[in-house]
Amino acid sequence: MIYRCSVCRKTSFETQCLWCARISTQGAGSVQSTGLQVPLDPSFYPDFQYQSKGFIKDFLGKKKEQAQLNDMLRNVLNKYAELKKPYFANYIYTGRAGEAETQDAATPGARVNGSYSNRELFREVLIRKGFAELEEVPHLLDKLLLTTSFNAAYLGFATEISRHIKGSMFDILKSWINEAGTSFRDDLSLFFYFMWDHDFQIPQVPFTQQASTNFGTPLLSWDTIKTWLHECERIHFNILVERLAVKLEHFDPNLFVTMYHVDAMDGYGFEKFLAELFQTAGFDVEGTKLSGDQGADLFVTRLGKKIVIQAKNYSGNVGNAAVQEAIAAKSFYSCDEAMVVTNSYFTRSALELANTTGVRLVSRRELQVYLDDYNQQIIERFRASDRIDAPTAQSASPGS
């Protein structure tokens, strides 16, 4: 009963995304635009729910049609559960699931002079594994792949959030937001789903238990989510104020790295600094034997995902070539993701290519965020060492 919007990527308990819904007035009417709501549990796709056809037809045919839907659902989900690992999960991790749907033929099987997308081939693999329903309903494959991707994201989120579960609700939220930053705006519903899924009792949060079995019934009301979102915004604001206060008190220009320092680095220095930057952010970092080897400057790993990074310390804009090198390196080294990091900006064509191929681009603006976190870690280390030294100073004071 939790969904992730295919457009804004935010999670919610609603069957329509209320986060990205935009109302544009056109004369006396209005048009509402939202993304596809991808459920964590595939049984909550609307395709598996009976659609009302009016009182008379519902009275005469609902039971029979719902029984047919239930049979199809049971068959598909049983096979999905068996093949989710390794077939579905591995297909997601190969990075092939995002190919354009226009390449796929509506009818499975071979055709004259056929050019087949990887998804078409995957569909045929599943049909031969017993998914006969995919011959009837080809778009069902896309839905199952989206759900698999959402499950993979939730697994990573659950691993991360479990480290913050201690103390009161306020303590948990503060610990999470302190580390995750503004991602709470996207994942607040996912946070509450985790709490419900792990049977945490929260008096302030009125979960609707029937939501797990009733399609269209939200686990938490939209008003409750908005109330907690405002509370999270207050927590985030206070964290930012506290950080700035500490920074102003302990700022040392000799320790902090500014973007101007980064601009002055040569290519090798930039790669070395990125390694330190990602290590500070909690990644395992591995350099390549030779700088630029097969389009890879760094490898970073977190939560089992290996990312290849192409580093570009430029004074001008970074173009398509860097994105192409990252794509080639991802394939050559069998990485899960590819990233290009620069102290500059990207050309429009580089942005379009990256968006099509799933390469993540970190421009000067995003790099500044990493830089701020890096400098914040310096402050945190300073504060930690200050706390460690405090008892020693006290014991040395007169009269102790």
mmCIF file of C-alpha atoms in Angstrom:
data_model
loop_
_atom_site.group_PDB
_atom_site.id
_atom_site.type_symbol
_atom_site.label_atom_id
_atom_site.label_comp_id
_atom_site.label_asym_id
_atom_site.label_seq_id
_atom_site.Cartn_x
_atom_site.Cartn_y
_atom_site.Cartn_z
ATOM 1 C CA MET A 1 0.000 0.000 0.000
ATOM 2 C CA ILE A 2 3.020 2.293 -0.432
ATOM 3 C CA TYR A 3 3.885 3.746 -3.839
ATOM 4 C CA ARG A 4 6.730 5.603 -5.544
ATOM 5 C CA CYS A 5 5.835 8.112 -8.255
ATOM 6 C CA SER A 6 7.517 7.466 -11.612
ATOM 7 C CA VAL A 7 7.829 11.239 -12.196
ATOM 8 C CA CYS A 8 8.851 12.943 -8.931
ATOM 9 C CA ARG A 9 10.206 9.715 -7.299
ATOM 10 C CA LYS A 10 8.556 10.621 -3.987
ATOM 11 C CA THR A 11 6.830 7.981 -1.905
ATOM 12 C CA SER A 12 3.257 8.142 -0.618
ATOM 13 C CA PHE A 13 0.326 6.007 0.504
ATOM 14 C CA GLU A 14 -2.051 7.410 -2.116
ATOM 15 C CA THR A 15 -3.112 5.728 -5.366
ATOM 16 C CA GLN A 16 -2.498 9.070 -7.120
ATOM 17 C CA CYS A 17 0.652 11.107 -6.477
ATOM 18 C CA LEU A 18 -0.370 14.216 -4.559
ATOM 19 C CA TRP A 19 3.229 15.451 -4.473
ATOM 20 C CA CYS A 20 3.604 16.170 -8.169
ATOM 21 C CA ALA A 21 -0.051 16.767 -9.033
ATOM 22 C CA ARG A 22 -0.241 20.042 -10.905
ATOM 23 C CA ILE A 23 -3.519 21.758 -11.630
ATOM 24 C CA SER A 24 -3.543 24.028 -14.663
ATOM 25 C CA THR A 25 -6.730 25.944 -15.218
ATOM 26 C CA GLN A 26 -8.062 25.781 -18.758
ATOM 27 C CA GLY A 27 -11.193 27.863 -19.029
ATOM 28 C CA ALA A 28 -13.832 26.483 -16.669
ATOM 29 C CA GLY A 29 -12.097 23.124 -16.296
ATOM 30 C CA SER A 30 -8.746 21.848 -15.047
ATOM 31 C CA VAL A 31 -6.205 19.185 -15.989
ATOM 32 C CA GLN A 32 -4.401 17.061 -13.426
ATOM 33 C CA SER A 33 -1.028 15.550 -14.297
ATOM 34 C CA THR A 34 0.641 12.881 -12.151
ATOM 35 C CA GLY A 35 3.103 10.049 -12.649
ATOM 36 C CA LEU A 36 2.479 6.313 -12.448
ATOM 37 C CA GLN A 37 2.270 5.113 -8.846
ATOM 38 C CA VAL A 38 4.613 2.114 -8.539
ATOM 39 C CA PRO A 39 3.578 -0.132 -5.601
ATOM 40 C CA LEU A 40 6.103 -1.973 -3.448
ATOM 41 C CA ASP A 41 3.686 -4.909 -3.501
ATOM 42 C CA PRO A 42 2.722 -5.671 -7.136
ATOM 43 C CA SER A 43 -0.706 -6.917 -6.044
ATOM 44 C CA PHE A 44 -1.623 -3.246 -5.499
ATOM 45 C CA TYR A 45 -1.453 -2.377 -9.196
ATOM 46 C CA PRO A 46 -4.885 -1.167 -10.402
ATOM 47 C CA ASP A 47 -4.779 -3.884 -13.089
ATOM 48 C CA PHE A 48 -5.380 -6.445 -10.357
ATOM 49 C CA GLN A 49 -8.396 -4.626 -8.928
ATOM 50 C CA TYR A 50 -11.949 -4.866 -10.244
ATOM 51 C CA GLN A 51 -13.010 -1.702 -12.075
ATOM 52 C CA SER A 52 -16.655 -0.732 -11.546
ATOM 53 C CA LYS A 53 -18.831 -0.870 -14.679
ATOM 54 C CA GLY A 54 -22.031 0.442 -13.123
ATOM 55 C CA PHE A 55 -24.441 -0.977 -10.560
ATOM 56 C CA ILE A 56 -26.214 -3.507 -12.814
ATOM 57 C CA LYS A 57 -23.066 -4.887 -14.456
ATOM 58 C CA ASP A 58 -21.294 -4.960 -11.111
ATOM 59 C CA PHE A 59 -24.179 -6.964 -9.644
ATOM 60 C CA LEU A 60 -24.162 -9.463 -12.528
ATOM 61 C CA GLY A 61 -20.464 -9.785 -13.351
ATOM 62 C CA LYS A 62 -18.274 -8.480 -10.536
ATOM 63 C CA LYS A 63 -17.862 -11.787 -8.726
ATOM 64 C CA LYS A 64 -16.891 -13.674 -11.886
ATOM 65 C CA GLU A 65 -14.504 -10.981 -13.172
ATOM 66 C CA GLN A 66 -12.892 -10.534 -9.764
ATOM 67 C CA ALA A 67 -12.367 -14.306 -9.575
ATOM 68 C CA GLN A 68 -10.632 -14.215 -12.976
ATOM 69 C CA LEU A 69 -8.473 -11.298 -11.838
ATOM 70 C CA ASN A 70 -7.645 -13.131 -8.611
ATOM 71 C CA ASP A 71 -6.592 -16.250 -10.527
ATOM 72 C CA MET A 72 -4.361 -14.212 -12.819
ATOM 73 C CA LEU A 73 -2.919 -12.301 -9.871
ATOM 74 C CA ARG A 74 -2.209 -15.462 -7.901
ATOM 75 C CA ASN A 75 -0.504 -17.158 -10.861
ATOM 76 C CA VAL A 76 1.597 -14.136 -11.786
ATOM 77 C CA LEU A 77 2.655 -13.260 -8.232
ATOM 78 C CA ASN A 78 3.532 -16.835 -7.316
ATOM 79 C CA LYS A 79 5.835 -17.069 -10.318
ATOM 80 C CA TYR A 80 7.139 -13.541 -9.650
ATOM 81 C CA ALA A 81 8.057 -14.515 -6.081
ATOM 82 C CA GLU A 82 9.974 -17.554 -7.350
ATOM 83 C CA LEU A 83 11.835 -15.675 -10.084
ATOM 84 C CA LYS A 84 12.327 -12.321 -8.351
ATOM 85 C CA LYS A 85 15.783 -13.595 -7.498
ATOM 86 C CA PRO A 86 17.786 -13.959 -9.562
ATOM 87 C CA TYR A 87 15.922 -13.139 -12.799
ATOM 88 C CA PHE A 88 14.118 -9.879 -12.010
ATOM 89 C CA ALA A 89 16.657 -8.494 -9.549
ATOM 90 C CA ASN A 90 19.609 -9.354 -11.779
ATOM 91 C CA TYR A 91 17.926 -7.818 -14.798
ATOM 92 C CA ILE A 92 17.480 -4.566 -12.847
ATOM 93 C CA TYR A 93 21.126 -4.562 -11.754
ATOM 94 C CA THR A 94 22.450 -5.094 -15.278
ATOM 95 C CA GLY A 95 21.168 -1.596 -16.076
ATOM 96 C CA ARG A 96 19.198 -2.778 -19.091
ATOM 97 C CA ALA A 97 15.708 -2.127 -17.753
ATOM 98 C CA GLY A 98 15.511 1.488 -18.831
ATOM 99 C CA GLU A 99 15.520 0.988 -22.609
ATOM 100 C CA ALA A 100 12.896 2.839 -24.607
ATOM 101 C CA GLU A 101 9.591 0.994 -24.794
ATOM 102 C CA THR A 102 9.213 1.990 -28.442
ATOM 103 C CA GLN A 103 11.734 -0.733 -29.347
ATOM 104 C CA ASP A 104 9.427 -3.465 -28.070
ATOM 105 C CA ALA A 105 6.999 -5.293 -30.330
ATOM 106 C CA ALA A 106 3.477 -5.760 -28.989
ATOM 107 C CA THR A 107 3.502 -9.468 -29.941
ATOM 108 C CA PRO A 108 6.223 -11.662 -28.396
ATOM 109 C CA GLY A 109 8.389 -13.896 -30.563
ATOM 110 C CA ALA A 110 10.614 -13.774 -33.621
ATOM 111 C CA ARG A 111 9.758 -11.607 -36.642
ATOM 112 C CA VAL A 112 11.214 -10.963 -40.089
ATOM 113 C CA ASN A 113 14.367 -8.842 -39.916
ATOM 114 C CA GLY A 114 13.687 -8.350 -36.230
ATOM 115 C CA SER A 115 15.773 -6.086 -34.055
ATOM 116 C CA TYR A 116 15.092 -7.073 -30.445
ATOM 117 C CA SER A 117 15.451 -4.975 -27.315
ATOM 118 C CA ASN A 118 16.841 -6.627 -24.203
ATOM 119 C CA ARG A 119 13.439 -6.262 -22.580
ATOM 120 C CA GLU A 120 11.807 -8.214 -25.408
ATOM 121 C CA LEU A 121 14.360 -10.969 -24.923
ATOM 122 C CA PHE A 122 13.770 -10.903 -21.160
ATOM 123 C CA ARG A 123 10.031 -11.153 -21.773
ATOM 124 C CA GLU A 124 10.629 -14.269 -23.884
ATOM 125 C CA VAL A 125 12.798 -15.765 -21.125
ATOM 126 C CA LEU A 126 9.901 -15.307 -18.696
ATOM 127 C CA ILE A 127 7.299 -16.693 -21.103
ATOM 128 C CA ARG A 128 9.417 -19.811 -21.432
ATOM 129 C CA LYS A 129 9.630 -19.934 -17.637
ATOM 130 C CA GLY A 130 5.832 -20.123 -17.460
ATOM 131 C CA PHE A 131 4.701 -16.474 -17.581
ATOM 132 C CA ALA A 132 2.063 -17.136 -20.242
ATOM 133 C CA GLU A 133 0.209 -14.034 -18.993
ATOM 134 C CA LEU A 134 2.882 -11.846 -20.621
ATOM 135 C CA GLU A 135 1.622 -12.955 -24.036
ATOM 136 C CA GLU A 136 -1.826 -11.645 -23.084
ATOM 137 C CA VAL A 137 -0.704 -8.564 -21.130
ATOM 138 C CA PRO A 138 2.793 -7.519 -22.338
ATOM 139 C CA HIS A 139 2.855 -4.288 -20.275
ATOM 140 C CA LEU A 140 2.705 -6.397 -17.100
ATOM 141 C CA LEU A 141 6.458 -6.985 -17.446
ATOM 142 C CA ASP A 142 7.183 -3.253 -17.151
ATOM 143 C CA LYS A 143 5.118 -3.090 -13.966
ATOM 144 C CA LEU A 144 6.939 -6.016 -12.374
ATOM 145 C CA LEU A 145 10.302 -4.495 -13.267
ATOM 146 C CA LEU A 146 9.294 -1.154 -11.744
ATOM 147 C CA THR A 147 8.211 -2.926 -8.565
ATOM 148 C CA THR A 148 11.495 -4.855 -8.466
ATOM 149 C CA SER A 149 13.413 -1.594 -8.751
ATOM 150 C CA PHE A 150 11.339 -0.072 -5.938
ATOM 151 C CA ASN A 151 12.000 -3.115 -3.731
ATOM 152 C CA ALA A 152 15.754 -2.772 -4.347
ATOM 153 C CA ALA A 153 15.574 0.906 -3.333
ATOM 154 C CA TYR A 154 13.558 0.053 -0.216
ATOM 155 C CA LEU A 155 16.080 -2.611 0.800
ATOM 156 C CA GLY A 156 18.881 -0.032 0.677
ATOM 157 C CA PHE A 157 16.739 2.510 2.532
ATOM 158 C CA ALA A 158 15.843 -0.010 5.252
ATOM 159 C CA THR A 159 19.518 -0.835 5.803
ATOM 160 C CA GLU A 160 20.334 2.854 6.180
ATOM 161 C CA ILE A 161 17.382 3.839 8.374
ATOM 162 C CA SER A 162 17.833 0.926 10.800
ATOM 163 C CA ARG A 163 20.999 2.609 12.112
ATOM 164 C CA HIS A 164 18.931 5.571 13.341
ATOM 165 C CA ILE A 165 16.259 3.643 15.260
ATOM 166 C CA LYS A 166 16.984 4.595 18.857
ATOM 167 C CA GLY A 167 15.400 6.889 21.414
ATOM 168 C CA SER A 168 12.237 8.901 20.876
ATOM 169 C CA MET A 169 10.536 9.635 17.562
ATOM 170 C CA PHE A 170 12.171 13.071 17.582
ATOM 171 C CA ASP A 171 15.621 11.501 18.166
ATOM 172 C CA ILE A 172 15.116 9.065 15.294
ATOM 173 C CA LEU A 173 14.018 11.787 12.873
ATOM 174 C CA LYS A 174 16.851 14.109 13.907
ATOM 175 C CA SER A 175 19.466 11.367 13.474
ATOM 176 C CA TRP A 176 18.054 10.420 10.045
ATOM 177 C CA ILE A 177 17.697 13.983 8.744
ATOM 178 C CA ASN A 178 21.126 14.944 10.093
ATOM 179 C CA GLU A 179 22.651 12.310 7.808
ATOM 180 C CA ALA A 180 20.202 12.140 4.881
ATOM 181 C CA GLY A 181 19.584 15.883 4.464
ATOM 182 C CA THR A 182 16.585 16.944 2.394
ATOM 183 C CA SER A 183 15.853 13.417 1.115
ATOM 184 C CA PHE A 184 13.272 13.211 3.940
ATOM 185 C CA ARG A 185 10.991 15.210 1.627
ATOM 186 C CA ASP A 186 10.972 12.315 -0.839
ATOM 187 C CA ASP A 187 11.121 9.412 1.600
ATOM 188 C CA LEU A 188 8.983 10.419 4.589
ATOM 189 C CA SER A 189 6.225 7.953 3.674
ATOM 190 C CA LEU A 190 8.864 5.259 3.151
ATOM 191 C CA PHE A 191 10.192 6.039 6.640
ATOM 192 C CA PHE A 192 6.745 5.523 8.170
ATOM 193 C CA TYR A 193 6.239 2.351 6.100
ATOM 194 C CA PHE A 194 9.515 0.989 7.539
ATOM 195 C CA MET A 195 8.311 1.767 11.066
ATOM 196 C CA TRP A 196 4.978 0.006 10.408
ATOM 197 C CA ASP A 197 6.640 -2.916 8.618
ATOM 198 C CA HIS A 198 8.905 -3.511 11.641
ATOM 199 C CA ASP A 199 6.054 -3.208 14.171
ATOM 200 C CA PHE A 200 7.326 -0.076 15.891
ATOM 201 C CA GLN A 201 4.583 1.342 18.109
ATOM 202 C CA ILE A 202 4.333 5.135 17.678
ATOM 203 C CA PRO A 203 1.488 6.696 19.704
ATOM 204 C CA GLN A 204 1.637 9.923 17.658
ATOM 205 C CA VAL A 205 1.215 8.060 14.343
ATOM 206 C CA PRO A 206 -2.261 6.525 13.723
ATOM 207 C CA PHE A 207 -1.595 3.701 11.243
ATOM 208 C CA THR A 208 -4.618 2.286 9.397
ATOM 209 C CA GLN A 209 -4.031 -1.465 9.698
ATOM 210 C CA GLN A 210 -6.675 -2.323 7.044
ATOM 211 C CA ALA A 211 -4.481 -0.613 4.447
ATOM 212 C CA SER A 212 -2.406 -3.786 4.008
ATOM 213 C CA THR A 213 -5.382 -5.611 2.509
ATOM 214 C CA ASN A 214 -7.682 -2.873 1.167
ATOM 215 C CA PHE A 215 -6.719 -1.292 -2.143
ATOM 216 C CA GLY A 216 -6.974 2.497 -2.040
ATOM 217 C CA THR A 217 -6.869 2.747 1.757
ATOM 218 C CA PRO A 218 -3.825 4.808 2.812
ATOM 219 C CA LEU A 219 -1.697 3.589 5.725
ATOM 220 C CA LEU A 220 -1.538 7.207 6.928
ATOM 221 C CA SER A 221 -3.751 10.073 5.880
ATOM 222 C CA TRP A 222 -2.378 12.806 3.650
ATOM 223 C CA ASP A 223 -2.965 15.361 6.439
ATOM 224 C CA THR A 224 -0.857 13.271 8.835
ATOM 225 C CA ILE A 225 1.998 13.112 6.331
ATOM 226 C CA LYS A 226 1.870 16.882 5.832
ATOM 227 C CA THR A 227 1.901 17.452 9.607
ATOM 228 C CA TRP A 228 5.006 15.314 10.029
ATOM 229 C CA LEU A 229 6.619 16.892 6.993
ATOM 230 C CA HIS A 230 6.332 20.278 8.704
ATOM 231 C CA GLU A 231 7.906 18.776 11.834
ATOM 232 C CA CYS A 232 10.779 17.381 9.750
ATOM 233 C CA GLU A 233 11.281 20.789 8.145
ATOM 234 C CA ARG A 234 11.634 22.308 11.629
ATOM 235 C CA ILE A 235 14.160 19.644 12.602
ATOM 236 C CA HIS A 236 16.116 20.234 9.387
ATOM 237 C CA PHE A 237 16.072 24.011 9.918
ATOM 238 C CA ASN A 238 17.427 23.639 13.452
ATOM 239 C CA ILE A 239 20.164 21.295 12.237
ATOM 240 C CA LEU A 240 21.266 23.856 9.633
ATOM 241 C CA VAL A 241 21.276 26.649 12.231
ATOM 242 C CA GLU A 242 23.327 24.552 14.674
ATOM 243 C CA ARG A 243 25.808 23.626 11.944
ATOM 244 C CA LEU A 244 26.295 27.231 10.925
ATOM 245 C CA ALA A 245 26.765 28.310 14.549
ATOM 246 C CA VAL A 246 29.490 25.696 15.041
ATOM 247 C CA LYS A 247 31.098 26.579 11.717
ATOM 248 C CA LEU A 248 31.233 30.266 12.626
ATOM 249 C CA GLU A 249 32.759 29.399 15.977
ATOM 250 C CA HIS A 250 35.373 26.934 14.765
ATOM 251 C CA PHE A 251 36.008 27.960 11.162
ATOM 252 C CA ASP A 252 39.658 27.524 10.182
ATOM 253 C CA PRO A 253 40.552 28.614 6.629
ATOM 254 C CA ASN A 254 43.585 26.303 6.716
ATOM 255 C CA LEU A 255 41.414 23.213 7.184
ATOM 256 C CA PHE A 256 38.392 23.961 5.007
ATOM 257 C CA VAL A 257 38.353 23.302 1.283
ATOM 258 C CA THR A 258 36.564 25.812 -0.928
ATOM 259 C CA MET A 259 35.561 25.461 -4.563
ATOM 260 C CA TYR A 260 38.396 27.856 -5.427
ATOM 261 C CA HIS A 261 40.859 25.338 -3.963
ATOM 262 C CA VAL A 262 39.269 22.661 -6.158
ATOM 263 C CA ASP A 263 39.569 24.889 -9.249
ATOM 264 C CA ALA A 264 43.305 25.212 -8.593
ATOM 265 C CA MET A 265 43.864 21.434 -8.546
ATOM 266 C CA ASP A 266 45.339 19.553 -11.481
ATOM 267 C CA GLY A 267 43.680 16.396 -12.834
ATOM 268 C CA TYR A 268 45.518 13.998 -10.518
ATOM 269 C CA GLY A 269 44.927 16.228 -7.478
ATOM 270 C CA PHE A 270 41.222 16.414 -8.326
ATOM 271 C CA GLU A 271 40.959 12.608 -8.505
ATOM 272 C CA LYS A 272 42.803 12.260 -5.195
ATOM 273 C CA PHE A 273 40.537 14.813 -3.534
ATOM 274 C CA LEU A 274 37.373 13.103 -4.882
ATOM 275 C CA ALA A 275 38.599 9.839 -3.343
ATOM 276 C CA GLU A 276 38.855 11.579 0.032
ATOM 277 C CA LEU A 277 35.490 13.280 -0.506
ATOM 278 C CA PHE A 278 33.652 10.012 -1.164
ATOM 279 C CA GLN A 279 35.428 8.244 1.701
ATOM 280 C CA THR A 280 34.210 11.003 4.013
ATOM 281 C CA ALA A 281 30.676 10.441 2.671
ATOM 282 C CA GLY A 282 30.858 6.766 3.710
ATOM 283 C CA PHE A 283 31.838 5.080 0.426
ATOM 284 C CA ASP A 284 34.561 2.479 -0.034
ATOM 285 C CA VAL A 285 36.943 3.958 -2.606
ATOM 286 C CA GLU A 286 39.295 2.259 -5.023
ATOM 287 C CA GLY A 287 41.461 4.052 -7.571
ATOM 288 C CA THR A 288 42.389 2.730 -11.005
ATOM 289 C CA LYS A 289 45.917 1.612 -11.792
ATOM 290 C CA LEU A 290 46.304 4.354 -14.345
ATOM 291 C CA SER A 291 44.466 7.662 -14.404
ATOM 292 C CA GLY A 292 41.727 7.526 -17.034
ATOM 293 C CA ASP A 293 42.104 3.761 -17.550
ATOM 294 C CA GLN A 294 39.197 2.703 -19.821
ATOM 295 C CA GLY A 295 37.297 5.855 -18.875
ATOM 296 C CA ALA A 296 37.471 5.138 -15.111
ATOM 297 C CA ASP A 297 39.197 7.385 -12.581
ATOM 298 C CA LEU A 298 37.668 5.989 -9.381
ATOM 299 C CA PHE A 299 35.487 3.133 -8.183
ATOM 300 C CA VAL A 300 33.279 3.684 -5.142
ATOM 301 C CA THR A 301 31.083 1.108 -3.430
ATOM 302 C CA ARG A 302 28.218 1.434 -0.975
ATOM 303 C CA LEU A 303 25.403 -0.953 -0.010
ATOM 304 C CA GLY A 304 26.737 -3.502 -2.484
ATOM 305 C CA LYS A 305 26.553 -1.157 -5.487
ATOM 306 C CA LYS A 306 29.738 -0.421 -7.408
ATOM 307 C CA ILE A 307 29.931 2.971 -9.135
ATOM 308 C CA VAL A 308 32.555 4.016 -11.664
ATOM 309 C CA ILE A 309 33.476 7.711 -11.612
ATOM 310 C CA GLN A 310 34.897 9.843 -14.395
ATOM 311 C CA ALA A 311 36.568 12.997 -12.930
ATOM 312 C CA LYS A 312 36.750 16.170 -15.040
ATOM 313 C CA ASN A 313 38.465 19.242 -13.598
ATOM 314 C CA TYR A 314 37.639 21.736 -16.365
ATOM 315 C CA SER A 315 37.412 25.475 -16.797
ATOM 316 C CA GLY A 316 34.877 25.029 -19.632
ATOM 317 C CA ASN A 317 31.718 22.939 -19.932
ATOM 318 C CA VAL A 318 31.969 19.148 -20.046
ATOM 319 C CA GLY A 319 30.557 17.546 -23.189
ATOM 320 C CA ASN A 320 29.344 14.194 -24.518
ATOM 321 C CA ALA A 321 32.781 12.555 -24.555
ATOM 322 C CA ALA A 322 32.947 12.340 -20.746
ATOM 323 C CA VAL A 323 29.503 10.704 -20.590
ATOM 324 C CA GLN A 324 30.462 8.227 -23.324
ATOM 325 C CA GLU A 325 33.646 7.342 -21.426
ATOM 326 C CA ALA A 326 31.605 6.717 -18.281
ATOM 327 C CA ILE A 327 29.170 4.473 -20.208
ATOM 328 C CA ALA A 328 32.068 2.474 -21.657
ATOM 329 C CA ALA A 329 33.742 2.147 -18.238
ATOM 330 C CA LYS A 330 30.522 0.947 -16.627
ATOM 331 C CA SER A 331 30.218 -1.819 -19.208
ATOM 332 C CA PHE A 332 33.947 -2.695 -19.238
ATOM 333 C CA TYR A 333 34.216 -3.002 -15.454
ATOM 334 C CA SER A 334 30.682 -4.464 -14.945
ATOM 335 C CA CYS A 335 29.654 -1.680 -12.558
ATOM 336 C CA ASP A 336 26.117 -1.019 -11.336
ATOM 337 C CA GLU A 337 26.220 2.735 -12.001
ATOM 338 C CA ALA A 338 28.342 5.384 -13.720
ATOM 339 C CA MET A 339 28.982 8.968 -12.663
ATOM 340 C CA VAL A 340 30.783 12.011 -14.066
ATOM 341 C CA VAL A 341 31.983 14.608 -11.534
ATOM 342 C CA THR A 342 33.206 18.057 -12.518
ATOM 343 C CA ASN A 343 33.982 21.408 -10.920
ATOM 344 C CA SER A 344 32.333 22.987 -13.980
ATOM 345 C CA TYR A 345 29.002 22.432 -15.779
ATOM 346 C CA PHE A 346 27.697 20.119 -18.531
ATOM 347 C CA THR A 347 26.616 20.921 -22.053
ATOM 348 C CA ARG A 348 22.974 20.379 -22.972
ATOM 349 C CA SER A 349 23.855 17.397 -25.182
ATOM 350 C CA ALA A 350 25.797 15.801 -22.302
ATOM 351 C CA LEU A 351 22.769 16.239 -20.023
ATOM 352 C CA GLU A 352 20.458 14.680 -22.630
ATOM 353 C CA LEU A 353 22.790 11.719 -23.219
ATOM 354 C CA ALA A 354 23.209 11.135 -19.480
ATOM 355 C CA ASN A 355 19.456 11.264 -18.938
ATOM 356 C CA THR A 356 18.907 8.684 -21.686
ATOM 357 C CA THR A 357 21.646 6.299 -20.519
ATOM 358 C CA GLY A 358 21.232 6.653 -16.749
ATOM 359 C CA VAL A 359 24.656 8.200 -16.094
ATOM 360 C CA ARG A 360 24.615 10.418 -13.013
ATOM 361 C CA LEU A 361 26.130 13.885 -13.510
ATOM 362 C CA VAL A 362 27.593 15.877 -10.611
ATOM 363 C CA SER A 363 28.201 19.467 -11.688
ATOM 364 C CA ARG A 364 29.697 22.378 -9.752
ATOM 365 C CA ARG A 365 26.434 22.945 -7.881
ATOM 366 C CA GLU A 366 26.122 19.333 -6.660
ATOM 367 C CA LEU A 367 29.865 19.143 -5.956
ATOM 368 C CA GLN A 368 29.464 22.125 -3.621
ATOM 369 C CA VAL A 369 26.976 20.054 -1.586
ATOM 370 C CA TYR A 370 29.557 17.262 -1.249
ATOM 371 C CA LEU A 371 32.105 19.908 -0.305
ATOM 372 C CA ASP A 372 29.842 21.316 2.404
ATOM 373 C CA ASP A 373 29.400 17.821 3.853
ATOM 374 C CA TYR A 374 33.168 17.276 3.734
ATOM 375 C CA ASN A 375 33.789 20.509 5.633
ATOM 376 C CA GLN A 376 31.035 19.597 8.088
ATOM 377 C CA GLN A 377 32.861 16.348 8.837
ATOM 378 C CA ILE A 378 35.940 18.406 9.713
ATOM 379 C CA ILE A 379 33.802 20.311 12.225
ATOM 380 C CA GLU A 380 32.350 17.068 13.625
ATOM 381 C CA ARG A 381 35.845 15.625 14.114
ATOM 382 C CA PHE A 382 36.856 18.858 15.842
ATOM 383 C CA ARG A 383 33.851 18.676 18.162
ATOM 384 C CA ALA A 384 34.501 14.996 18.919
ATOM 385 C CA SER A 385 38.152 15.644 19.778
ATOM 386 C CA ASP A 386 37.058 18.617 21.883
ATOM 387 C CA ARG A 387 34.732 16.357 23.897
ATOM 388 C CA ILE A 388 37.476 13.768 24.353
ATOM 389 C CA ASP A 389 39.928 16.400 25.592
ATOM 390 C CA ALA A 390 37.387 17.989 27.982
ATOM 391 C CA PRO A 391 37.741 15.488 30.913
ATOM 392 C CA THR A 392 41.533 15.781 30.759
ATOM 393 C CA ALA A 393 41.295 19.536 30.975
ATOM 394 C CA GLN A 394 38.886 19.288 33.909
ATOM 395 C CA SER A 395 41.084 16.875 35.854
ATOM 396 C CA ALA A 396 43.999 19.213 35.432
ATOM 397 C CA SER A 397 42.092 22.199 36.766
ATOM 398 C CA PRO A 398 42.817 23.554 40.272
ATOM 399 C CA GLY A 399 40.900 21.889 43.084
ATOM 400 C CA SER A 400 39.949 18.795 41.085
#
